[in-house]
Short mmCIF file of C-alpha atoms (C1' of nucleotides) in Angstrom, two decimals:
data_model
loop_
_atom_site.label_atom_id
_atom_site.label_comp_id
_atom_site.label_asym_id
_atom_site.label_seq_id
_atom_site.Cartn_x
_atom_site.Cartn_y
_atom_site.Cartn_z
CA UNK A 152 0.00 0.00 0.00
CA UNK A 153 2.16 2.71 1.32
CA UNK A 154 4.44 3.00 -1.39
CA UNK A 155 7.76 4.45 0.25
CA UNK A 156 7.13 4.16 4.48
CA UNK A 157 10.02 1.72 5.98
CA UNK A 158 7.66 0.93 8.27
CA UNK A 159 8.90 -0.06 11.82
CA UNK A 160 11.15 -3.34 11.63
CA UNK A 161 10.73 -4.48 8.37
CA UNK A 162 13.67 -6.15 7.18
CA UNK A 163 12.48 -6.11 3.54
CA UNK A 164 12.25 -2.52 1.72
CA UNK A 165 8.73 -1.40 1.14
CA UNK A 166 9.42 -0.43 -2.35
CA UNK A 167 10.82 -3.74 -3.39
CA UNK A 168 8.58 -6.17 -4.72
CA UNK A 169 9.15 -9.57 -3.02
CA UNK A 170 7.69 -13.12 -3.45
CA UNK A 171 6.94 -14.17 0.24
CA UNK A 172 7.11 -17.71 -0.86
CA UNK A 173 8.81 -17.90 -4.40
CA UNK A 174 8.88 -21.77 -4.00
CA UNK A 175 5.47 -22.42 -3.61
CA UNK A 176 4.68 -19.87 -6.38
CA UNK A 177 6.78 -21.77 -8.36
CA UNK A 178 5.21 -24.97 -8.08
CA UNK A 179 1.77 -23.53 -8.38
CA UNK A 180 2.26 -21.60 -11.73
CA UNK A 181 3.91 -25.05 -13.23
CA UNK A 182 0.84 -26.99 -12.77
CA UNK A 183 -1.12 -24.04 -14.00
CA UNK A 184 0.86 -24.18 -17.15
CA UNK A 185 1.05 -28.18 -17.33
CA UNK A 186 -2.88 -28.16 -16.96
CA UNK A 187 -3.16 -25.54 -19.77
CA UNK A 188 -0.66 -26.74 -22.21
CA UNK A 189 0.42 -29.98 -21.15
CA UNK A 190 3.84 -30.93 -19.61
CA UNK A 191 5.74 -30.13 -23.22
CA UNK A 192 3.99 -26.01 -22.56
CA UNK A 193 5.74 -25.86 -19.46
CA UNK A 194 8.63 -23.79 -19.81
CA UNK A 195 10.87 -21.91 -17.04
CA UNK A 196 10.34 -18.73 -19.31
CA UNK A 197 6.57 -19.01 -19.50
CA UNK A 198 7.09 -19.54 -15.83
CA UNK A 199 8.86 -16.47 -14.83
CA UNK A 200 6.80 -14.62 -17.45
CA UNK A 201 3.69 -14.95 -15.09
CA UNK A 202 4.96 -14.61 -12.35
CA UNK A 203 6.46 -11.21 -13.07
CA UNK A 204 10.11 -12.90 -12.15
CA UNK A 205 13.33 -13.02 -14.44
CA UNK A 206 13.36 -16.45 -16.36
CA UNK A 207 16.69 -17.37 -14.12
CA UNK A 208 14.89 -16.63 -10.80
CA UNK A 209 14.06 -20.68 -9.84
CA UNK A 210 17.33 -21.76 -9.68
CA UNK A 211 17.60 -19.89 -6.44
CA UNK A 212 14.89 -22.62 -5.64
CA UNK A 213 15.71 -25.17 -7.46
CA UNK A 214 18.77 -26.86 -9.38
CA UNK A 215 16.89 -26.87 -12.76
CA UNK A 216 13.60 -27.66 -14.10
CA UNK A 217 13.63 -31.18 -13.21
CA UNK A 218 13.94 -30.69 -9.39
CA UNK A 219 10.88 -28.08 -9.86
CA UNK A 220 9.00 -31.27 -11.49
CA UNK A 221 10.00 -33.84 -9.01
CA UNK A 222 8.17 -31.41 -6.32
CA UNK A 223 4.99 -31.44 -8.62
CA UNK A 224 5.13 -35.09 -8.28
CA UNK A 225 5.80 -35.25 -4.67
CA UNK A 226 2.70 -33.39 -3.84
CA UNK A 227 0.84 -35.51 -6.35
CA UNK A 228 1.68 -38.34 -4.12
CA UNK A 229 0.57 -36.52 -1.00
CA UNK A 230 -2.86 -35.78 -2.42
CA UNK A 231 -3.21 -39.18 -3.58
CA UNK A 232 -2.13 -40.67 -0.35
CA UNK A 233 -4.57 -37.79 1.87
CA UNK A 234 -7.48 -39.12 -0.67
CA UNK A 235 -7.18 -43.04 -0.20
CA UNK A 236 -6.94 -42.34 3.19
CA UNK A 237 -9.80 -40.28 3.58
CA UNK A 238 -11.96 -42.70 1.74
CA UNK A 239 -10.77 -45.51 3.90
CA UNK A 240 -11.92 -43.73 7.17
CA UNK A 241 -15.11 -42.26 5.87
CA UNK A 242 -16.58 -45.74 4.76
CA UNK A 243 -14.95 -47.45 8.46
CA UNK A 244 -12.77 -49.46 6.55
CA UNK A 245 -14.27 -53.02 5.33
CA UNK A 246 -14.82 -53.67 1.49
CA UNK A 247 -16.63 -50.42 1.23
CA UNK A 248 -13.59 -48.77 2.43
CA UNK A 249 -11.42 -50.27 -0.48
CA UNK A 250 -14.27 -49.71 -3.04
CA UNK A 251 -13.80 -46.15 -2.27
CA UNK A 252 -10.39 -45.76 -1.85
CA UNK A 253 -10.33 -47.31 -5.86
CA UNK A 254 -12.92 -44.74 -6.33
CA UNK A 255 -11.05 -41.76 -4.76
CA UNK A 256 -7.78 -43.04 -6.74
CA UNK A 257 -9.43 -43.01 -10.15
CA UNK A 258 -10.79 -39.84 -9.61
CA UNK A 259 -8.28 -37.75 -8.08
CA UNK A 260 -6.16 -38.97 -11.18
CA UNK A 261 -8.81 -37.91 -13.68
CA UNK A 262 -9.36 -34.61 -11.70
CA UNK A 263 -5.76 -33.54 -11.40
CA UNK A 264 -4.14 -35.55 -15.08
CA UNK A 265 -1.31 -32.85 -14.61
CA UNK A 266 0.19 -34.19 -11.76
CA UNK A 267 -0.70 -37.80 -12.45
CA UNK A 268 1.53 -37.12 -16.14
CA UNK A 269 4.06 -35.95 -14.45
CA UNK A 270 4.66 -38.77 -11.40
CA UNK A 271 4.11 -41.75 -14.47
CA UNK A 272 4.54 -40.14 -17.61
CA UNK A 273 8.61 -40.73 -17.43
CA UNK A 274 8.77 -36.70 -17.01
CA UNK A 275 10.91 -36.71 -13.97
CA UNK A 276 14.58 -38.45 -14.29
CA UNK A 277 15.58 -40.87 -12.05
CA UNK A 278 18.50 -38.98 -10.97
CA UNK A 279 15.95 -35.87 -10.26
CA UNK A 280 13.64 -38.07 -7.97
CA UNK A 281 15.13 -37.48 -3.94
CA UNK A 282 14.43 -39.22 -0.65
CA UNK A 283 11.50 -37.24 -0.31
CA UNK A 284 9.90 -37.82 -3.64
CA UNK A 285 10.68 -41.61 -2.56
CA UNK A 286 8.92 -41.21 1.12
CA UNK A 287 5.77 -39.46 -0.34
CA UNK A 288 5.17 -42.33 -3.31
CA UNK A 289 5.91 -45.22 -0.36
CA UNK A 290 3.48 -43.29 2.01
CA UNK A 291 0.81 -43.28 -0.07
CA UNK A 292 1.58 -46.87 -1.58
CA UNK A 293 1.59 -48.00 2.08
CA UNK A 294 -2.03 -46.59 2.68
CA UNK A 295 -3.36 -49.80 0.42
CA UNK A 296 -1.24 -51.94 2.34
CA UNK A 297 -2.63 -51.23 5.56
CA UNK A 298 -5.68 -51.54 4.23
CA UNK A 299 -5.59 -54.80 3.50
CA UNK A 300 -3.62 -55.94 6.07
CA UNK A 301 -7.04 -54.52 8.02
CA UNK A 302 -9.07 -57.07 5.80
CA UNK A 303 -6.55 -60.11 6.13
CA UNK A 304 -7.37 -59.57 9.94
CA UNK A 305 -10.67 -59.29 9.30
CA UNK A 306 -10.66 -62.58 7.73
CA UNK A 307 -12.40 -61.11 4.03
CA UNK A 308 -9.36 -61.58 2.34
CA UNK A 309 -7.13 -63.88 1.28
CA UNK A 310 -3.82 -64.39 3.10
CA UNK A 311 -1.18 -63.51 0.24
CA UNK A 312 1.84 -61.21 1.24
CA UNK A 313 -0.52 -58.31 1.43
CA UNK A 314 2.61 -55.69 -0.55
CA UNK A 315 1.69 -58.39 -3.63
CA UNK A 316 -1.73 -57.60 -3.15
CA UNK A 317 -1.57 -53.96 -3.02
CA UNK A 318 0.89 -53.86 -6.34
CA UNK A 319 -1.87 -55.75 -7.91
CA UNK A 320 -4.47 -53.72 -6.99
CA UNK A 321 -2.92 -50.45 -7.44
CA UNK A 322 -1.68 -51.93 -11.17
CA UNK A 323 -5.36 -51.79 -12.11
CA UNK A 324 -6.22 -48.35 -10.52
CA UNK A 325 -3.36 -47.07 -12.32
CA UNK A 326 -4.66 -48.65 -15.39
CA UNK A 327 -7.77 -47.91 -15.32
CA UNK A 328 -6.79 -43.84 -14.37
CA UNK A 329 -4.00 -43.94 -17.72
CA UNK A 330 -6.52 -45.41 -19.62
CA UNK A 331 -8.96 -42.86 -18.86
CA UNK A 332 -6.33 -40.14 -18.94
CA UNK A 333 -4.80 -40.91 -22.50
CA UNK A 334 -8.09 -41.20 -23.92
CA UNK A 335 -8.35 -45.07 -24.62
CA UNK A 336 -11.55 -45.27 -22.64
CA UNK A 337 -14.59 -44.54 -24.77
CA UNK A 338 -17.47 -41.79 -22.75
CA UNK A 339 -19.70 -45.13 -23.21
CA UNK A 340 -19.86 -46.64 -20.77
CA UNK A 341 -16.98 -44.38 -19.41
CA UNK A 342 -14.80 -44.67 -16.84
CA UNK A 343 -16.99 -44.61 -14.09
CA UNK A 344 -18.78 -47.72 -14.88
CA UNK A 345 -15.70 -49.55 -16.24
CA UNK A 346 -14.40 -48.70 -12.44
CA UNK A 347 -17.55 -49.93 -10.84
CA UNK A 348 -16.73 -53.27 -12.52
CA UNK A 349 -13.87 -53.68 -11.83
CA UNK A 350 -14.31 -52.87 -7.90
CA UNK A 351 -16.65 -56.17 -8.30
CA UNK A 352 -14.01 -58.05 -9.95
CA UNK A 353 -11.14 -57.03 -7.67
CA UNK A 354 -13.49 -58.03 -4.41
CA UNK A 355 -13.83 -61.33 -6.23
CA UNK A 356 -10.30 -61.70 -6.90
CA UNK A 357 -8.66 -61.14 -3.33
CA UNK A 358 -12.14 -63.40 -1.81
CA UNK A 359 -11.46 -66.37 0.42
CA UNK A 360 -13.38 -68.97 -0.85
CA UNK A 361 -12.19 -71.77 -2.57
CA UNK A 362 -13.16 -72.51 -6.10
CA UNK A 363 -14.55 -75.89 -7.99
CA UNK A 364 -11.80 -77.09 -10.68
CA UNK B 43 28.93 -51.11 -55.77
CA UNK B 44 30.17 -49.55 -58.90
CA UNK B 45 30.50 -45.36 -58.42
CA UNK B 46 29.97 -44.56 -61.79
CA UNK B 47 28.08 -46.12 -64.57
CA UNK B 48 24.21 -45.66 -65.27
CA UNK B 49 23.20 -49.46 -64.76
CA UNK B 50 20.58 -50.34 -67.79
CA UNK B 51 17.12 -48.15 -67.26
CA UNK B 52 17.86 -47.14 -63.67
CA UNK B 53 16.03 -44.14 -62.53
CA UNK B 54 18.07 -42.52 -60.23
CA UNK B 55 21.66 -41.64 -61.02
CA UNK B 56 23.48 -44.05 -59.03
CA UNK B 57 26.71 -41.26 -58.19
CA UNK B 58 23.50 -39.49 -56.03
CA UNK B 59 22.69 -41.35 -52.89
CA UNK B 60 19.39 -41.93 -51.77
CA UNK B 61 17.38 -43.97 -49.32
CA UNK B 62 15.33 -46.38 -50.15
CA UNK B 63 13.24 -45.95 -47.84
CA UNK B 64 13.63 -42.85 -46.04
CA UNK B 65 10.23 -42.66 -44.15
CA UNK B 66 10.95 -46.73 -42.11
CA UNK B 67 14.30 -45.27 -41.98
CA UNK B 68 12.90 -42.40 -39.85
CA UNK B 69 10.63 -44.33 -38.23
CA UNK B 70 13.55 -46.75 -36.68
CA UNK B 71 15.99 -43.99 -36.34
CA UNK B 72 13.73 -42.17 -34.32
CA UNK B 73 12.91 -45.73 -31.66
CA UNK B 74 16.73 -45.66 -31.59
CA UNK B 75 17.27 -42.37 -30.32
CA UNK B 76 14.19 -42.56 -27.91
CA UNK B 77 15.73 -45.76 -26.03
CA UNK B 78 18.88 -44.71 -25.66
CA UNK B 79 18.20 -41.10 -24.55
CA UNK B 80 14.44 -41.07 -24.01
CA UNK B 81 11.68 -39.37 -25.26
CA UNK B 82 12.94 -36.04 -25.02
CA UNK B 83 16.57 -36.92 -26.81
CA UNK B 84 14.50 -37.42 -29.93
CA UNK B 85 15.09 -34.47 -31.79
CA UNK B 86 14.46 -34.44 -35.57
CA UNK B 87 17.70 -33.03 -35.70
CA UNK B 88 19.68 -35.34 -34.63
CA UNK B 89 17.19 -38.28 -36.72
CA UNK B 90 19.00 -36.08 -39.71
CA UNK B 91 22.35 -35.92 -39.02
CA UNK B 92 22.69 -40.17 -37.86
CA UNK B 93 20.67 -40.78 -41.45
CA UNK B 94 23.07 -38.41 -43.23
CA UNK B 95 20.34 -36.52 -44.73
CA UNK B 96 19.07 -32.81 -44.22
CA UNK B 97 16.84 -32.25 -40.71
CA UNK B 98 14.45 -30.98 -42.64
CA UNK B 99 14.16 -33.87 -44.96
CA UNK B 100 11.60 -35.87 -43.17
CA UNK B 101 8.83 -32.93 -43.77
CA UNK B 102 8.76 -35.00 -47.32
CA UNK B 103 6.95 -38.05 -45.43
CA UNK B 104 5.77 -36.60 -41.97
CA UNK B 105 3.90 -33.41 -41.64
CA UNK B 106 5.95 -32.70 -38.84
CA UNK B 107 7.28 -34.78 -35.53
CA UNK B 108 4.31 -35.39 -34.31
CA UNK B 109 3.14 -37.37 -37.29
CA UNK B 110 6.42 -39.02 -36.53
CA UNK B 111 6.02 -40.24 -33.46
CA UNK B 112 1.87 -41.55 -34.38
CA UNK B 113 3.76 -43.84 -37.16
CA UNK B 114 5.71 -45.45 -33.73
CA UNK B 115 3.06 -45.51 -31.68
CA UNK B 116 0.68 -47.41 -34.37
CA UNK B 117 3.71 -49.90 -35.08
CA UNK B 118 3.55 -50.63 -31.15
CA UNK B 119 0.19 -51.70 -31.19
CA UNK B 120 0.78 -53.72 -34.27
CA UNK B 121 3.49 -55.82 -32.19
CA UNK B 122 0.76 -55.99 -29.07
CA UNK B 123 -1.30 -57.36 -31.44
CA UNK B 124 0.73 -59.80 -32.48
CA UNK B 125 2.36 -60.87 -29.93
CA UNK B 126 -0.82 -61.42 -27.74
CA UNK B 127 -2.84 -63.32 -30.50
CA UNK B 128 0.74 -65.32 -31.23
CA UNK B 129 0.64 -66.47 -26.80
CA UNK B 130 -3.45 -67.21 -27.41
CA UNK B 131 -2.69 -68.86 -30.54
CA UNK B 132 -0.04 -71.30 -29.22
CA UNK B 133 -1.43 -71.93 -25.80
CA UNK B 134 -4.75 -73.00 -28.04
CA UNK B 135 -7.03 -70.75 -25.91
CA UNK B 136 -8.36 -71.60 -22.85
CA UNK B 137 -7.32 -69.99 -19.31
CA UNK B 138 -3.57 -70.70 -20.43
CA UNK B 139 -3.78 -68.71 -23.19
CA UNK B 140 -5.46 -66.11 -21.20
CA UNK B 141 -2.44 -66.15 -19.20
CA UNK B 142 0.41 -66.27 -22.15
CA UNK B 143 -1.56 -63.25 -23.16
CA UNK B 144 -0.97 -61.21 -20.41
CA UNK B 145 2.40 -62.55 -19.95
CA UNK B 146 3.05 -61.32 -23.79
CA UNK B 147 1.84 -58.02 -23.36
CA UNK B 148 3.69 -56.75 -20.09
CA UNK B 149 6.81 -58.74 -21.85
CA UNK B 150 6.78 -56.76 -24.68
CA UNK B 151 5.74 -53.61 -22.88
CA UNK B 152 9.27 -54.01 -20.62
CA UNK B 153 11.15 -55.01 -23.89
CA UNK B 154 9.90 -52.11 -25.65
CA UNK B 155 9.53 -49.16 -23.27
CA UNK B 156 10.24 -46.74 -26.07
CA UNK B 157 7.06 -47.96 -28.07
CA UNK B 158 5.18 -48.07 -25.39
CA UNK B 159 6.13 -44.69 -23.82
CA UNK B 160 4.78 -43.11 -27.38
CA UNK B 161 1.87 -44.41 -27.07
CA UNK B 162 0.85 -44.56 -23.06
CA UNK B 163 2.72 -41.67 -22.34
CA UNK B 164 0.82 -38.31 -23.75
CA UNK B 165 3.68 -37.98 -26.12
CA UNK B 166 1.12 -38.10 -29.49
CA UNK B 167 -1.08 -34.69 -29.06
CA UNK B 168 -4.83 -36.11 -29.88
CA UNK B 169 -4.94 -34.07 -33.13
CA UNK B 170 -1.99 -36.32 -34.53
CA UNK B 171 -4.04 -39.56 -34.25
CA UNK B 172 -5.23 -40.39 -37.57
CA UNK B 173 -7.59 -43.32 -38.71
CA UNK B 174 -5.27 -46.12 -38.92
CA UNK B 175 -3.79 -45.39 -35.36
CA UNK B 176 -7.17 -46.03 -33.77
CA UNK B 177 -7.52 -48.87 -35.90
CA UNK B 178 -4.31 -50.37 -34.98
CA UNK B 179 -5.44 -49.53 -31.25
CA UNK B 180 -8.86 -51.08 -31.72
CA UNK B 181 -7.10 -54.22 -33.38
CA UNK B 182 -4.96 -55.02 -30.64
CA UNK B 183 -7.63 -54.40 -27.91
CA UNK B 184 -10.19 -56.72 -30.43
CA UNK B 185 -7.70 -59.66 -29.97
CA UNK B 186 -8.49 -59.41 -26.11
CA UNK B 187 -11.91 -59.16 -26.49
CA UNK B 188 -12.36 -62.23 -28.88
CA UNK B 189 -10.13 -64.23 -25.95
CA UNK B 190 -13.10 -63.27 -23.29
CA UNK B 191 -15.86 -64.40 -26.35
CA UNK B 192 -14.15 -67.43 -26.34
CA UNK B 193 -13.80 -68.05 -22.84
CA UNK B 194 -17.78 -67.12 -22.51
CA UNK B 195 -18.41 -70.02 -25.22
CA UNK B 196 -16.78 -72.28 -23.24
CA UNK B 197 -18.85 -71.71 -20.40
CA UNK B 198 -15.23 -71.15 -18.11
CA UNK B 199 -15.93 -67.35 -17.16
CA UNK B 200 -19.04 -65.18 -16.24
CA UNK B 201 -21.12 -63.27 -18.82
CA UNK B 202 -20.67 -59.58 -19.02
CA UNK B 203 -20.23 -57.39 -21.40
CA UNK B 204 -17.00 -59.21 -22.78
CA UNK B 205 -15.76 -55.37 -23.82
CA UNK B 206 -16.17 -54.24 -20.38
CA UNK B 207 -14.18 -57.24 -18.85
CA UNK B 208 -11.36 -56.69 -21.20
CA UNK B 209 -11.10 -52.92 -19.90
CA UNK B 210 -11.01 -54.19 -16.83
CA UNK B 211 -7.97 -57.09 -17.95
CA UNK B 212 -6.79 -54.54 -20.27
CA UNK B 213 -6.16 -51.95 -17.31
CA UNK B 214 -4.43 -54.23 -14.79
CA UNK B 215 -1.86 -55.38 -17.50
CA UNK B 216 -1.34 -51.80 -18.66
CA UNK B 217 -0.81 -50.77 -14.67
CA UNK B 218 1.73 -53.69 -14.25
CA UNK B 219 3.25 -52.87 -17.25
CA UNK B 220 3.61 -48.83 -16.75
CA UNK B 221 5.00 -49.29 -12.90
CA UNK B 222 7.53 -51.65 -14.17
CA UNK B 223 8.53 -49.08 -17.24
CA UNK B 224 8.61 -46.53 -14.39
CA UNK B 225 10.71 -48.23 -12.01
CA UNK B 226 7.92 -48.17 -9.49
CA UNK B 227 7.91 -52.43 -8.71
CA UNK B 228 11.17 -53.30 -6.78
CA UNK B 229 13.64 -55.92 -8.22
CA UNK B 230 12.72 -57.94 -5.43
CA UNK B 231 10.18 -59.90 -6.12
CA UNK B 232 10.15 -58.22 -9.29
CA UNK B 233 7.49 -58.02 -12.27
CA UNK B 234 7.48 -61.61 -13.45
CA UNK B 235 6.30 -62.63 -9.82
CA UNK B 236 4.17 -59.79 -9.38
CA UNK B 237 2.31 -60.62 -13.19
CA UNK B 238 2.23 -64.49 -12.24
CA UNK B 239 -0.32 -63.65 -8.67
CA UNK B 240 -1.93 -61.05 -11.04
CA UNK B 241 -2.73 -63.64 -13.76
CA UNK B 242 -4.14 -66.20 -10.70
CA UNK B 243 -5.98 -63.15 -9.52
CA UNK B 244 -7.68 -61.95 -12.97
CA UNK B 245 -8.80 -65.89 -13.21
CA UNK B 246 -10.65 -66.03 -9.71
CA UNK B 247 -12.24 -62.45 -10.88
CA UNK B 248 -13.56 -63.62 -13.82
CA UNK B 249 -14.60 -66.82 -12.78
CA UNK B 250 -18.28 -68.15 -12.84
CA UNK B 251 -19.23 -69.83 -9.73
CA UNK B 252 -20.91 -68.21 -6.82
CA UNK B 253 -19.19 -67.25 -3.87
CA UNK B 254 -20.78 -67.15 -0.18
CA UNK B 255 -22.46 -64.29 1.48
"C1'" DA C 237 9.68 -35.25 -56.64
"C1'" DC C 238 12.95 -34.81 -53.32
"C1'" DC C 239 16.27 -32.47 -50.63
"C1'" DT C 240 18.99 -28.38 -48.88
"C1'" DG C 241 20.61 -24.12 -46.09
"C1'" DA C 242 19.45 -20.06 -44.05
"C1'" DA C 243 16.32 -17.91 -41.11
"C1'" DC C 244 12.84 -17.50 -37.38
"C1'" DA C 245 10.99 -17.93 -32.95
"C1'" DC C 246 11.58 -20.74 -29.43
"C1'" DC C 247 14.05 -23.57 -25.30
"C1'" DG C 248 17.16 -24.63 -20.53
"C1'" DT C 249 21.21 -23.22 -18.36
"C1'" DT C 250 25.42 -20.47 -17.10
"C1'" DC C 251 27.52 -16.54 -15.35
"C1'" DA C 252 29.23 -11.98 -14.34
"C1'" DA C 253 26.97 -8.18 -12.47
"C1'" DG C 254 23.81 -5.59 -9.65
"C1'" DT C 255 21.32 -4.52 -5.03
"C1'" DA D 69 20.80 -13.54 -0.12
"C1'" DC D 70 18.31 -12.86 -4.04
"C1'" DC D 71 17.51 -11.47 -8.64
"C1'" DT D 72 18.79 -9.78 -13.40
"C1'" DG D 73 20.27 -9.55 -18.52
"C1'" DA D 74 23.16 -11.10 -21.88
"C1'" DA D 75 25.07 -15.04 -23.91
"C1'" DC D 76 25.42 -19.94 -25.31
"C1'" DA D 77 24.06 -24.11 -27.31
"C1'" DC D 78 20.13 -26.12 -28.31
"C1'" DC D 79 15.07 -27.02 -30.50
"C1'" DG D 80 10.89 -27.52 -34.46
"C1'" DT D 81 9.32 -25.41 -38.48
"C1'" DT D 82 9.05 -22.43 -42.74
"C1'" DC D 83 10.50 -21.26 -47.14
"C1'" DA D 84 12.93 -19.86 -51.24
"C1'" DA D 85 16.19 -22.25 -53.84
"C1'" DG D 86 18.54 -26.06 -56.00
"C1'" DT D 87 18.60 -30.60 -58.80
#
DNA sequence: ACCTGAACACCGTTCAAGT
DNA sequence: ACCTGAACACCGTTCAAGT
């Protein structure tokens, strides 16, 4: 507001524009620009641009454009993990709670495609993933672990090493969400549907019972 | 072999070199460069300069890299196709060749991950998918869906829409096959173990008889 | 018909310089 | 500490020109 005043104890000059949180800025304008123009849009200049920043200014944050992407995939983790999660308590766990943890999966994925592209479409490098990247993707991996682990005790499920489980069932959320994403799944029946399906055949598929033949 | 001399009625002077086949030249030039430096290390550029021939030259048979890059992604699905009706073929149907299906498809899928990255990965914009992409897509997806009909004759798994099941099959082996491109399964136990519970899995899902409760 | 070379408008990254 | 502007080595694409 006050366009000269140093007012009291402010270490920053008045008349300087400053980012408060550059970082975060950062990250935010990225996804804006990945959900706009898709992850080959997304430039560092475009960036800056936007943000009313030089083109150079993120590498004060970041050591180059891949490090800014590997914290767009991080936080797509987190909001994956936070969603399972939340649909796990909501329904009190039980096979309701996986059928909507499947549910929450698919459709965070199809709601936010920009950060789902960039954790599994081979945009970050290996060398650009860190131990956090690696601690968000196991935390939310771990939420459908625990989950069934919960059922095994519960005696629904099957007794297989319950990680095995969990790769299998996230293999077909993930599936199902890059189908759906890449536009390989037709609008009839859609993705919802083809979902609801599969939740059936998935519940079949971990069941207890022994089969004829 | 000889420099010179103007064989018989040859049509091009044989002192002036030219391809044969410039656009499968592309076409494999380009699947070389993407698996040995990835997606983004395919420049047209550098397609040129390995083929000896102008960067510009492939605007002749592509209208531009995109175009490019459809022509690998339809001669992926041709190999799905084949190799998943080759496993069906030779196991002589039943639930084994269900299962040297999938086994086929995540194979191929780890063999190839620079096909398979064109095509799963968002790399083709939608406006550069002509008609005989989807019908190479639609082709390979048909041989899965003719396995189900099959199986359904038989009387060995339940009766849904056959189309909806193989979304549902079709999804799981895309999932295993996309976390093992993306370095998301661990070595240990690896994909192979991972797709052999997934293939006993898949069978129990689509299997006919009732289970209790 | 098929290919070229120069030119254009981009890109990520480095680095000396400013405050 | 934090940011800038110029420079460098790239990129896809266009286009007049060559054969």
């Amino acid at each position: 507001m006050a366009p000269s005043g140093t007012r009291g104890r402010r270490k920053k000059p008045a008349h300087r524009y400053h980012h408060g949180d550059l970082r975060n800025a950062l990250v935010e304008e990225a996804l804006r620009l990945i959900r706009a123009e898709g992850v080959g849009g997304m430039t560092l200049r475009a960036i800056g641009e936007r943000l009313g920043v030089s083109r150079t200014a993120l590498y004060r944050h970041f050591a180059d454009k891949q490090a800014l992407l590997a914290a767009v995939g991080q936080e797509g983790f987190r909001m994956l993990r936070l969603a399972t999660q939340e649909a796990w308590d909501r329904e009190g766990g039980g096979f309701a709670g996986l059928a909507a943890m499947q549910v929450a999966y698919v459709n965070l994925a199809i709601a936010y495609p920009a950060h789902y592209r960039v954790i599994f479409g081979g945009v970050v490098a290996p060398e650009a993933v860190g131990a956090e990247f690696e601690a968000e993707a196991s935390g939310a991996f771990d939420v459908l672990v625990q989950a069934l682990v919960s059922l095994q005790k519960e005696g629904l499920i099957r007794g297989d090493d319950p990680r095995l489980m969990a790769r299998f069932v996230w293999a077909r959320v993930h599936g199902t969400a890059m189908l759906a994403i890449d536009g390989y799944l037709p609008d009839d029946p859609g993705a919802g549907r083809l979902n609801q399906h599969a939740i059936g055949r998935i519940r079949r598929a971990l069941s207890l019972s022994p089969l004829p033949e």
